[in-house]
């Protein structure tokens, strides 16, 4: 929404009973789960501590859609059964409870479905076997900020991309390589960072293996009240 920017994704929040949902769309004016612009959604629990990310596209061949009913209601509008809103669960984001209400930064964990992008081929003398992409998981956590004695606040190095202090600011790094037994993640390489630069303006920077949709959904979890976290 800037002179030099290009529109990417939009989201709208809906309250559904004890849950909150964010509908994510390719069209800023058409944020409906039955729309052709619909790409997925984010759903939170009542406390705002656990979130589930749903993609409208299957993350890998053979993936089963999450349970849902045709003709469901979103924002008091009936979705036509002829336009099924299929959702595939592709990730979980959780924030650690702060039962003692102590002051300090939020702590979050992310578990994302990241299937192999290319099929593997194994050649033998007279036989070639092809393997379809299989689902894998990437486990992420927020990078722990350091306490700045002089400024008396928790700090992270955003390299100039974040300019306003906020509890919503975070950086995410990999923790475990699920493909290797006992493998450890690179806790220095930031895969996603999100932070405030104005009254209602934030920046989002991400890199592989995260997609734009996954990064956007994770950043959405930073908004809203978290009753048991702060």
JSON list of C-alpha atoms in Angstrom, two decimals:
[
{"chain": "A", "resi": 1, "resn": "UNK", "atom": "CA", "xyz": [0.00, 0.00, 0.00]},
{"chain": "A", "resi": 2, "resn": "UNK", "atom": "CA", "xyz": [2.90, 2.34, -0.72]},
{"chain": "A", "resi": 3, "resn": "UNK", "atom": "CA", "xyz": [3.93, 4.12, -3.89]},
{"chain": "A", "resi": 4, "resn": "UNK", "atom": "CA", "xyz": [6.75, 1.64, -4.43]},
{"chain": "A", "resi": 5, "resn": "UNK", "atom": "CA", "xyz": [4.96, -1.42, -3.07]},
{"chain": "A", "resi": 6, "resn": "UNK", "atom": "CA", "xyz": [2.96, -4.19, -4.70]},
{"chain": "A", "resi": 7, "resn": "UNK", "atom": "CA", "xyz": [-0.14, -5.73, -3.13]},
{"chain": "A", "resi": 8, "resn": "UNK", "atom": "CA", "xyz": [0.42, -9.30, -1.93]},
{"chain": "A", "resi": 9, "resn": "UNK", "atom": "CA", "xyz": [-2.17, -10.57, 0.56]},
{"chain": "A", "resi": 10, "resn": "UNK", "atom": "CA", "xyz": [-4.96, -9.27, 2.78]},
{"chain": "A", "resi": 11, "resn": "UNK", "atom": "CA", "xyz": [-6.67, -10.70, 5.86]},
{"chain": "A", "resi": 12, "resn": "UNK", "atom": "CA", "xyz": [-9.85, -9.97, 7.79]},
{"chain": "A", "resi": 13, "resn": "UNK", "atom": "CA", "xyz": [-10.63, -11.10, 11.32]},
{"chain": "A", "resi": 14, "resn": "UNK", "atom": "CA", "xyz": [-13.92, -12.76, 12.24]},
{"chain": "A", "resi": 15, "resn": "UNK", "atom": "CA", "xyz": [-15.18, -13.81, 15.64]},
{"chain": "A", "resi": 16, "resn": "UNK", "atom": "CA", "xyz": [-16.81, -17.26, 15.66]},
{"chain": "A", "resi": 17, "resn": "UNK", "atom": "CA", "xyz": [-17.99, -18.26, 19.14]},
{"chain": "A", "resi": 18, "resn": "UNK", "atom": "CA", "xyz": [-14.95, -18.87, 21.32]},
{"chain": "A", "resi": 19, "resn": "UNK", "atom": "CA", "xyz": [-12.60, -18.80, 18.32]},
{"chain": "A", "resi": 20, "resn": "UNK", "atom": "CA", "xyz": [-11.15, -16.12, 16.07]},
{"chain": "A", "resi": 21, "resn": "UNK", "atom": "CA", "xyz": [-10.50, -16.67, 12.35]},
{"chain": "A", "resi": 22, "resn": "UNK", "atom": "CA", "xyz": [-8.49, -14.65, 9.86]},
{"chain": "A", "resi": 23, "resn": "UNK", "atom": "CA", "xyz": [-9.57, -15.14, 6.24]},
{"chain": "A", "resi": 24, "resn": "UNK", "atom": "CA", "xyz": [-6.57, -14.63, 3.92]},
{"chain": "A", "resi": 25, "resn": "UNK", "atom": "CA", "xyz": [-7.21, -13.50, 0.35]},
{"chain": "A", "resi": 26, "resn": "UNK", "atom": "CA", "xyz": [-5.46, -12.36, -2.82]},
{"chain": "A", "resi": 27, "resn": "UNK", "atom": "CA", "xyz": [-8.07, -9.59, -3.12]},
{"chain": "A", "resi": 28, "resn": "UNK", "atom": "CA", "xyz": [-8.24, -6.83, -0.50]},
{"chain": "A", "resi": 29, "resn": "UNK", "atom": "CA", "xyz": [-11.90, -6.20, -1.36]},
{"chain": "A", "resi": 30, "resn": "UNK", "atom": "CA", "xyz": [-13.06, -9.82, -1.46]},
{"chain": "A", "resi": 31, "resn": "UNK", "atom": "CA", "xyz": [-12.27, -11.55, 1.81]},
{"chain": "A", "resi": 32, "resn": "UNK", "atom": "CA", "xyz": [-14.73, -14.44, 1.78]},
{"chain": "A", "resi": 33, "resn": "UNK", "atom": "CA", "xyz": [-14.02, -18.14, 2.22]},
{"chain": "A", "resi": 34, "resn": "UNK", "atom": "CA", "xyz": [-16.11, -18.95, -0.83]},
{"chain": "A", "resi": 35, "resn": "UNK", "atom": "CA", "xyz": [-14.23, -16.52, -3.10]},
{"chain": "A", "resi": 36, "resn": "UNK", "atom": "CA", "xyz": [-11.85, -17.49, -5.89]},
{"chain": "A", "resi": 37, "resn": "UNK", "atom": "CA", "xyz": [-9.32, -15.17, -4.24]},
{"chain": "A", "resi": 38, "resn": "UNK", "atom": "CA", "xyz": [-9.39, -17.20, -1.00]},
{"chain": "A", "resi": 39, "resn": "UNK", "atom": "CA", "xyz": [-6.01, -18.78, -0.25]},
{"chain": "A", "resi": 40, "resn": "UNK", "atom": "CA", "xyz": [-6.36, -19.94, 3.33]},
{"chain": "A", "resi": 41, "resn": "UNK", "atom": "CA", "xyz": [-7.18, -19.03, 6.88]},
{"chain": "A", "resi": 42, "resn": "UNK", "atom": "CA", "xyz": [-5.79, -18.80, 10.39]},
{"chain": "A", "resi": 43, "resn": "UNK", "atom": "CA", "xyz": [-7.76, -19.97, 13.42]},
{"chain": "A", "resi": 44, "resn": "UNK", "atom": "CA", "xyz": [-7.00, -19.21, 17.07]},
{"chain": "A", "resi": 45, "resn": "UNK", "atom": "CA", "xyz": [-8.26, -20.52, 20.37]},
{"chain": "A", "resi": 46, "resn": "UNK", "atom": "CA", "xyz": [-10.08, -18.32, 22.88]},
{"chain": "A", "resi": 47, "resn": "UNK", "atom": "CA", "xyz": [-6.90, -17.35, 24.75]},
{"chain": "A", "resi": 48, "resn": "UNK", "atom": "CA", "xyz": [-5.03, -16.39, 21.58]},
{"chain": "A", "resi": 49, "resn": "UNK", "atom": "CA", "xyz": [-2.20, -18.77, 22.44]},
{"chain": "A", "resi": 50, "resn": "UNK", "atom": "CA", "xyz": [-2.66, -21.52, 19.84]},
{"chain": "A", "resi": 51, "resn": "UNK", "atom": "CA", "xyz": [-3.21, -21.02, 16.11]},
{"chain": "A", "resi": 52, "resn": "UNK", "atom": "CA", "xyz": [-3.83, -23.41, 13.22]},
{"chain": "A", "resi": 53, "resn": "UNK", "atom": "CA", "xyz": [-2.89, -22.46, 9.64]},
{"chain": "A", "resi": 54, "resn": "UNK", "atom": "CA", "xyz": [-5.09, -23.81, 6.83]},
{"chain": "A", "resi": 55, "resn": "UNK", "atom": "CA", "xyz": [-4.19, -23.70, 3.13]},
{"chain": "A", "resi": 56, "resn": "UNK", "atom": "CA", "xyz": [-6.77, -23.97, 0.35]},
{"chain": "A", "resi": 57, "resn": "UNK", "atom": "CA", "xyz": [-4.27, -26.00, -1.69]},
{"chain": "A", "resi": 58, "resn": "UNK", "atom": "CA", "xyz": [-3.02, -29.47, -0.77]},
{"chain": "A", "resi": 59, "resn": "UNK", "atom": "CA", "xyz": [0.55, -29.22, 0.62]},
{"chain": "A", "resi": 60, "resn": "UNK", "atom": "CA", "xyz": [1.48, -32.58, -0.95]},
{"chain": "A", "resi": 61, "resn": "UNK", "atom": "CA", "xyz": [-0.07, -35.31, -3.05]},
{"chain": "A", "resi": 62, "resn": "UNK", "atom": "CA", "xyz": [-2.57, -37.37, -1.11]},
{"chain": "A", "resi": 63, "resn": "UNK", "atom": "CA", "xyz": [-3.11, -34.82, 1.64]},
{"chain": "A", "resi": 64, "resn": "UNK", "atom": "CA", "xyz": [-6.54, -35.07, 3.25]},
{"chain": "A", "resi": 65, "resn": "UNK", "atom": "CA", "xyz": [-8.59, -31.92, 3.85]},
{"chain": "A", "resi": 66, "resn": "UNK", "atom": "CA", "xyz": [-9.54, -30.96, 7.37]},
{"chain": "A", "resi": 67, "resn": "UNK", "atom": "CA", "xyz": [-13.01, -31.79, 8.58]},
{"chain": "A", "resi": 68, "resn": "UNK", "atom": "CA", "xyz": [-15.59, -29.22, 7.56]},
{"chain": "A", "resi": 69, "resn": "UNK", "atom": "CA", "xyz": [-19.15, -28.85, 6.40]},
{"chain": "A", "resi": 70, "resn": "UNK", "atom": "CA", "xyz": [-20.26, -27.59, 3.00]},
{"chain": "A", "resi": 71, "resn": "UNK", "atom": "CA", "xyz": [-22.32, -24.46, 3.16]},
{"chain": "A", "resi": 72, "resn": "UNK", "atom": "CA", "xyz": [-20.64, -23.16, 6.31]},
{"chain": "A", "resi": 73, "resn": "UNK", "atom": "CA", "xyz": [-21.17, -19.58, 7.42]},
{"chain": "A", "resi": 74, "resn": "UNK", "atom": "CA", "xyz": [-18.47, -16.93, 7.42]},
{"chain": "A", "resi": 75, "resn": "UNK", "atom": "CA", "xyz": [-19.26, -13.42, 8.65]},
{"chain": "A", "resi": 76, "resn": "UNK", "atom": "CA", "xyz": [-23.00, -14.25, 8.58]},
{"chain": "A", "resi": 77, "resn": "UNK", "atom": "CA", "xyz": [-22.89, -15.03, 4.86]},
{"chain": "A", "resi": 78, "resn": "UNK", "atom": "CA", "xyz": [-23.83, -18.45, 3.53]},
{"chain": "A", "resi": 79, "resn": "UNK", "atom": "CA", "xyz": [-21.26, -20.05, 1.27]},
{"chain": "A", "resi": 80, "resn": "UNK", "atom": "CA", "xyz": [-22.76, -21.93, -1.63]},
{"chain": "A", "resi": 81, "resn": "UNK", "atom": "CA", "xyz": [-22.32, -25.73, -1.42]},
{"chain": "A", "resi": 82, "resn": "UNK", "atom": "CA", "xyz": [-21.36, -25.55, -5.10]},
{"chain": "A", "resi": 83, "resn": "UNK", "atom": "CA", "xyz": [-18.20, -23.65, -4.08]},
{"chain": "A", "resi": 84, "resn": "UNK", "atom": "CA", "xyz": [-16.66, -25.90, -1.44]},
{"chain": "A", "resi": 85, "resn": "UNK", "atom": "CA", "xyz": [-14.18, -24.21, 0.88]},
{"chain": "A", "resi": 86, "resn": "UNK", "atom": "CA", "xyz": [-11.56, -26.95, 1.20]},
{"chain": "A", "resi": 87, "resn": "UNK", "atom": "CA", "xyz": [-8.89, -26.43, 3.83]},
{"chain": "A", "resi": 88, "resn": "UNK", "atom": "CA", "xyz": [-5.71, -28.38, 4.54]},
{"chain": "A", "resi": 89, "resn": "UNK", "atom": "CA", "xyz": [-3.97, -27.97, 7.88]},
{"chain": "A", "resi": 90, "resn": "UNK", "atom": "CA", "xyz": [-0.38, -26.93, 7.15]},
{"chain": "A", "resi": 91, "resn": "UNK", "atom": "CA", "xyz": [0.90, -25.49, 10.41]},
{"chain": "A", "resi": 92, "resn": "UNK", "atom": "CA", "xyz": [0.55, -24.76, 14.10]},
{"chain": "A", "resi": 93, "resn": "UNK", "atom": "CA", "xyz": [1.75, -21.70, 16.04]},
{"chain": "A", "resi": 94, "resn": "UNK", "atom": "CA", "xyz": [1.74, -21.66, 19.82]},
{"chain": "A", "resi": 95, "resn": "UNK", "atom": "CA", "xyz": [2.66, -19.05, 22.40]},
{"chain": "A", "resi": 96, "resn": "UNK", "atom": "CA", "xyz": [3.97, -20.13, 25.79]},
{"chain": "A", "resi": 97, "resn": "UNK", "atom": "CA", "xyz": [1.76, -19.39, 28.78]},
{"chain": "A", "resi": 98, "resn": "UNK", "atom": "CA", "xyz": [2.94, -16.72, 31.18]},
{"chain": "A", "resi": 99, "resn": "UNK", "atom": "CA", "xyz": [1.08, -17.87, 34.29]},
{"chain": "A", "resi": 100, "resn": "UNK", "atom": "CA", "xyz": [3.09, -15.67, 36.66]},
{"chain": "A", "resi": 101, "resn": "UNK", "atom": "CA", "xyz": [2.42, -12.56, 34.54]},
{"chain": "A", "resi": 102, "resn": "UNK", "atom": "CA", "xyz": [6.10, -11.69, 34.65]},
{"chain": "A", "resi": 103, "resn": "UNK", "atom": "CA", "xyz": [7.33, -8.97, 32.34]},
{"chain": "A", "resi": 104, "resn": "UNK", "atom": "CA", "xyz": [9.25, -10.14, 29.33]},
{"chain": "A", "resi": 105, "resn": "UNK", "atom": "CA", "xyz": [9.08, -10.98, 25.60]},
{"chain": "A", "resi": 106, "resn": "UNK", "atom": "CA", "xyz": [6.64, -13.48, 24.12]},
{"chain": "A", "resi": 107, "resn": "UNK", "atom": "CA", "xyz": [7.84, -16.99, 23.35]},
{"chain": "A", "resi": 108, "resn": "UNK", "atom": "CA", "xyz": [6.46, -18.81, 20.33]},
{"chain": "A", "resi": 109, "resn": "UNK", "atom": "CA", "xyz": [6.91, -22.11, 18.48]},
{"chain": "A", "resi": 110, "resn": "UNK", "atom": "CA", "xyz": [5.86, -22.97, 14.91]},
{"chain": "A", "resi": 111, "resn": "UNK", "atom": "CA", "xyz": [5.45, -26.37, 13.28]},
{"chain": "A", "resi": 112, "resn": "UNK", "atom": "CA", "xyz": [4.93, -26.18, 9.51]},
{"chain": "A", "resi": 113, "resn": "UNK", "atom": "CA", "xyz": [4.32, -28.75, 6.79]},
{"chain": "A", "resi": 114, "resn": "UNK", "atom": "CA", "xyz": [7.08, -28.33, 4.21]},
{"chain": "A", "resi": 115, "resn": "UNK", "atom": "CA", "xyz": [6.90, -31.09, 1.57]},
{"chain": "A", "resi": 116, "resn": "UNK", "atom": "CA", "xyz": [9.78, -31.84, -0.74]},
{"chain": "A", "resi": 117, "resn": "UNK", "atom": "CA", "xyz": [9.55, -29.66, -3.84]},
{"chain": "A", "resi": 118, "resn": "UNK", "atom": "CA", "xyz": [11.09, -32.17, -6.23]},
{"chain": "A", "resi": 119, "resn": "UNK", "atom": "CA", "xyz": [10.56, -35.88, -6.74]},
{"chain": "A", "resi": 120, "resn": "UNK", "atom": "CA", "xyz": [13.60, -38.05, -6.14]},
{"chain": "A", "resi": 121, "resn": "UNK", "atom": "CA", "xyz": [14.76, -40.59, -8.67]},
{"chain": "A", "resi": 122, "resn": "UNK", "atom": "CA", "xyz": [16.84, -43.67, -7.99]},
{"chain": "A", "resi": 123, "resn": "UNK", "atom": "CA", "xyz": [18.32, -45.45, -11.01]},
{"chain": "A", "resi": 124, "resn": "UNK", "atom": "CA", "xyz": [19.29, -49.10, -11.13]},
{"chain": "A", "resi": 125, "resn": "UNK", "atom": "CA", "xyz": [20.57, -51.16, -14.04]},
{"chain": "A", "resi": 126, "resn": "UNK", "atom": "CA", "xyz": [17.15, -51.89, -15.51]},
{"chain": "A", "resi": 127, "resn": "UNK", "atom": "CA", "xyz": [14.75, -50.04, -13.26]},
{"chain": "A", "resi": 128, "resn": "UNK", "atom": "CA", "xyz": [13.94, -46.46, -12.36]},
{"chain": "A", "resi": 129, "resn": "UNK", "atom": "CA", "xyz": [11.84, -45.81, -9.30]},
{"chain": "A", "resi": 130, "resn": "UNK", "atom": "CA", "xyz": [10.16, -42.47, -8.80]},
{"chain": "A", "resi": 131, "resn": "UNK", "atom": "CA", "xyz": [9.17, -41.24, -5.38]},
{"chain": "A", "resi": 132, "resn": "UNK", "atom": "CA", "xyz": [6.47, -38.62, -4.89]},
{"chain": "A", "resi": 133, "resn": "UNK", "atom": "CA", "xyz": [7.10, -35.71, -2.56]},
{"chain": "A", "resi": 134, "resn": "UNK", "atom": "CA", "xyz": [6.39, -36.67, 1.04]},
{"chain": "A", "resi": 135, "resn": "UNK", "atom": "CA", "xyz": [5.41, -34.35, 3.86]},
{"chain": "A", "resi": 136, "resn": "UNK", "atom": "CA", "xyz": [8.11, -33.07, 6.18]},
{"chain": "A", "resi": 137, "resn": "UNK", "atom": "CA", "xyz": [8.03, -30.62, 9.04]},
{"chain": "A", "resi": 138, "resn": "UNK", "atom": "CA", "xyz": [9.98, -27.52, 9.86]},
{"chain": "A", "resi": 139, "resn": "UNK", "atom": "CA", "xyz": [10.03, -26.53, 13.52]},
{"chain": "A", "resi": 140, "resn": "UNK", "atom": "CA", "xyz": [10.71, -22.88, 14.27]},
{"chain": "A", "resi": 141, "resn": "UNK", "atom": "CA", "xyz": [10.92, -20.71, 17.36]},
{"chain": "A", "resi": 142, "resn": "UNK", "atom": "CA", "xyz": [11.30, -17.03, 18.05]},
{"chain": "A", "resi": 143, "resn": "UNK", "atom": "CA", "xyz": [14.84, -15.82, 18.56]},
{"chain": "A", "resi": 144, "resn": "UNK", "atom": "CA", "xyz": [15.37, -14.84, 22.17]},
{"chain": "A", "resi": 145, "resn": "UNK", "atom": "CA", "xyz": [16.00, -11.09, 22.56]},
{"chain": "A", "resi": 146, "resn": "UNK", "atom": "CA", "xyz": [18.73, -9.76, 24.84]},
{"chain": "A", "resi": 147, "resn": "UNK", "atom": "CA", "xyz": [18.24, -7.39, 27.72]},
{"chain": "A", "resi": 148, "resn": "UNK", "atom": "CA", "xyz": [19.87, -4.01, 27.01]},
{"chain": "A", "resi": 149, "resn": "UNK", "atom": "CA", "xyz": [21.12, -2.65, 30.31]},
{"chain": "A", "resi": 150, "resn": "UNK", "atom": "CA", "xyz": [21.46, 0.95, 29.15]},
{"chain": "A", "resi": 151, "resn": "UNK", "atom": "CA", "xyz": [18.09, 1.16, 27.36]},
{"chain": "A", "resi": 152, "resn": "UNK", "atom": "CA", "xyz": [16.41, -1.08, 29.95]},
{"chain": "A", "resi": 153, "resn": "UNK", "atom": "CA", "xyz": [14.47, -3.08, 27.35]},
{"chain": "A", "resi": 154, "resn": "UNK", "atom": "CA", "xyz": [14.58, -6.34, 25.39]},
{"chain": "A", "resi": 155, "resn": "UNK", "atom": "CA", "xyz": [16.35, -5.90, 22.05]},
{"chain": "A", "resi": 156, "resn": "UNK", "atom": "CA", "xyz": [16.79, -7.73, 18.73]},
{"chain": "A", "resi": 157, "resn": "UNK", "atom": "CA", "xyz": [18.91, -6.67, 15.77]},
{"chain": "A", "resi": 158, "resn": "UNK", "atom": "CA", "xyz": [16.50, -6.03, 12.87]},
{"chain": "A", "resi": 159, "resn": "UNK", "atom": "CA", "xyz": [19.23, -4.31, 10.80]},
{"chain": "A", "resi": 160, "resn": "UNK", "atom": "CA", "xyz": [17.18, -1.14, 10.43]},
{"chain": "A", "resi": 161, "resn": "UNK", "atom": "CA", "xyz": [14.03, -2.87, 9.19]},
{"chain": "A", "resi": 162, "resn": "UNK", "atom": "CA", "xyz": [12.12, -2.27, 12.47]},
{"chain": "A", "resi": 163, "resn": "UNK", "atom": "CA", "xyz": [12.11, 1.14, 14.11]},
{"chain": "A", "resi": 164, "resn": "UNK", "atom": "CA", "xyz": [9.37, 1.11, 16.78]},
{"chain": "A", "resi": 165, "resn": "UNK", "atom": "CA", "xyz": [9.40, -0.96, 19.97]},
{"chain": "A", "resi": 166, "resn": "UNK", "atom": "CA", "xyz": [6.45, -3.35, 20.24]},
{"chain": "A", "resi": 167, "resn": "UNK", "atom": "CA", "xyz": [5.54, -6.64, 21.90]},
{"chain": "A", "resi": 168, "resn": "UNK", "atom": "CA", "xyz": [4.48, -7.80, 18.42]},
{"chain": "A", "resi": 169, "resn": "UNK", "atom": "CA", "xyz": [8.04, -7.59, 17.04]},
{"chain": "A", "resi": 170, "resn": "UNK", "atom": "CA", "xyz": [9.78, -10.96, 16.57]},
{"chain": "A", "resi": 171, "resn": "UNK", "atom": "CA", "xyz": [12.36, -12.98, 14.64]},
{"chain": "A", "resi": 172, "resn": "UNK", "atom": "CA", "xyz": [12.00, -16.69, 13.89]},
{"chain": "A", "resi": 173, "resn": "UNK", "atom": "CA", "xyz": [14.79, -19.26, 13.46]},
{"chain": "A", "resi": 174, "resn": "UNK", "atom": "CA", "xyz": [14.91, -23.03, 12.78]},
{"chain": "A", "resi": 175, "resn": "UNK", "atom": "CA", "xyz": [15.29, -25.36, 15.75]},
{"chain": "A", "resi": 176, "resn": "UNK", "atom": "CA", "xyz": [15.32, -28.97, 14.53]},
{"chain": "A", "resi": 177, "resn": "UNK", "atom": "CA", "xyz": [16.07, -30.60, 11.20]},
{"chain": "A", "resi": 178, "resn": "UNK", "atom": "CA", "xyz": [13.48, -33.40, 11.15]},
{"chain": "A", "resi": 179, "resn": "UNK", "atom": "CA", "xyz": [15.18, -35.09, 8.19]},
{"chain": "A", "resi": 180, "resn": "UNK", "atom": "CA", "xyz": [18.31, -35.86, 10.21]},
{"chain": "A", "resi": 181, "resn": "UNK", "atom": "CA", "xyz": [18.25, -37.80, 13.49]},
{"chain": "A", "resi": 182, "resn": "UNK", "atom": "CA", "xyz": [19.50, -35.48, 16.20]},
{"chain": "A", "resi": 183, "resn": "UNK", "atom": "CA", "xyz": [19.93, -32.66, 13.70]},
{"chain": "A", "resi": 184, "resn": "UNK", "atom": "CA", "xyz": [20.00, -29.11, 15.03]},
{"chain": "A", "resi": 185, "resn": "UNK", "atom": "CA", "xyz": [18.67, -26.01, 13.37]},
{"chain": "A", "resi": 186, "resn": "UNK", "atom": "CA", "xyz": [20.57, -22.86, 12.53]},
{"chain": "A", "resi": 187, "resn": "UNK", "atom": "CA", "xyz": [19.61, -20.49, 15.32]},
{"chain": "A", "resi": 188, "resn": "UNK", "atom": "CA", "xyz": [21.56, -17.61, 13.82]},
{"chain": "A", "resi": 189, "resn": "UNK", "atom": "CA", "xyz": [19.86, -17.47, 10.41]},
{"chain": "A", "resi": 190, "resn": "UNK", "atom": "CA", "xyz": [16.59, -15.55, 10.70]},
{"chain": "A", "resi": 191, "resn": "UNK", "atom": "CA", "xyz": [13.91, -17.10, 8.47]},
{"chain": "A", "resi": 192, "resn": "UNK", "atom": "CA", "xyz": [11.19, -14.57, 9.29]},
{"chain": "A", "resi": 193, "resn": "UNK", "atom": "CA", "xyz": [11.15, -11.20, 11.00]},
{"chain": "A", "resi": 194, "resn": "UNK", "atom": "CA", "xyz": [8.24, -8.91, 11.70]},
{"chain": "A", "resi": 195, "resn": "UNK", "atom": "CA", "xyz": [8.20, -5.52, 13.34]},
{"chain": "A", "resi": 196, "resn": "UNK", "atom": "CA", "xyz": [6.64, -2.12, 13.73]},
{"chain": "A", "resi": 197, "resn": "UNK", "atom": "CA", "xyz": [7.71, 0.93, 11.75]},
{"chain": "A", "resi": 198, "resn": "UNK", "atom": "CA", "xyz": [4.72, 3.25, 12.31]},
{"chain": "A", "resi": 199, "resn": "UNK", "atom": "CA", "xyz": [1.42, 3.66, 14.13]},
{"chain": "A", "resi": 200, "resn": "UNK", "atom": "CA", "xyz": [-0.30, 0.99, 12.01]},
{"chain": "A", "resi": 201, "resn": "UNK", "atom": "CA", "xyz": [2.54, -0.15, 9.76]},
{"chain": "A", "resi": 202, "resn": "UNK", "atom": "CA", "xyz": [4.75, -3.22, 10.06]},
{"chain": "A", "resi": 203, "resn": "UNK", "atom": "CA", "xyz": [7.43, -4.85, 7.92]},
{"chain": "A", "resi": 204, "resn": "UNK", "atom": "CA", "xyz": [7.68, -8.57, 7.12]},
{"chain": "A", "resi": 205, "resn": "UNK", "atom": "CA", "xyz": [10.84, -10.20, 5.77]},
{"chain": "A", "resi": 206, "resn": "UNK", "atom": "CA", "xyz": [11.03, -13.94, 5.05]},
{"chain": "A", "resi": 207, "resn": "UNK", "atom": "CA", "xyz": [13.15, -16.53, 3.26]},
{"chain": "A", "resi": 208, "resn": "UNK", "atom": "CA", "xyz": [13.02, -20.19, 2.27]},
{"chain": "A", "resi": 209, "resn": "UNK", "atom": "CA", "xyz": [11.67, -22.64, 3.27]},
{"chain": "A", "resi": 210, "resn": "UNK", "atom": "CA", "xyz": [8.78, -20.34, 4.24]},
{"chain": "A", "resi": 211, "resn": "UNK", "atom": "CA", "xyz": [6.28, -19.27, 1.60]},
{"chain": "A", "resi": 212, "resn": "UNK", "atom": "CA", "xyz": [4.69, -15.81, 1.54]},
{"chain": "A", "resi": 213, "resn": "UNK", "atom": "CA", "xyz": [1.41, -17.34, 2.74]},
{"chain": "A", "resi": 214, "resn": "UNK", "atom": "CA", "xyz": [3.04, -19.14, 5.68]},
{"chain": "A", "resi": 215, "resn": "UNK", "atom": "CA", "xyz": [5.03, -16.04, 6.69]},
{"chain": "A", "resi": 216, "resn": "UNK", "atom": "CA", "xyz": [1.94, -13.83, 6.46]},
{"chain": "A", "resi": 217, "resn": "UNK", "atom": "CA", "xyz": [-0.12, -16.25, 8.57]},
{"chain": "A", "resi": 218, "resn": "UNK", "atom": "CA", "xyz": [2.57, -16.47, 11.26]},
{"chain": "A", "resi": 219, "resn": "UNK", "atom": "CA", "xyz": [2.75, -12.68, 11.44]},
{"chain": "A", "resi": 220, "resn": "UNK", "atom": "CA", "xyz": [-1.03, -12.47, 11.87]},
{"chain": "A", "resi": 221, "resn": "UNK", "atom": "CA", "xyz": [-0.71, -14.49, 15.08]},
{"chain": "A", "resi": 222, "resn": "UNK", "atom": "CA", "xyz": [1.17, -11.57, 16.61]},
{"chain": "A", "resi": 223, "resn": "UNK", "atom": "CA", "xyz": [-1.98, -9.43, 16.63]},
{"chain": "A", "resi": 224, "resn": "UNK", "atom": "CA", "xyz": [-4.82, -9.69, 19.10]},
{"chain": "A", "resi": 225, "resn": "UNK", "atom": "CA", "xyz": [-4.98, -10.08, 22.85]},
{"chain": "A", "resi": 226, "resn": "UNK", "atom": "CA", "xyz": [-3.16, -13.03, 24.39]},
{"chain": "A", "resi": 227, "resn": "UNK", "atom": "CA", "xyz": [-4.86, -13.45, 27.76]},
{"chain": "A", "resi": 228, "resn": "UNK", "atom": "CA", "xyz": [-2.37, -15.95, 29.18]},
{"chain": "A", "resi": 229, "resn": "UNK", "atom": "CA", "xyz": [0.85, -14.55, 27.69]},
{"chain": "A", "resi": 230, "resn": "UNK", "atom": "CA", "xyz": [1.18, -11.01, 28.97]}
]
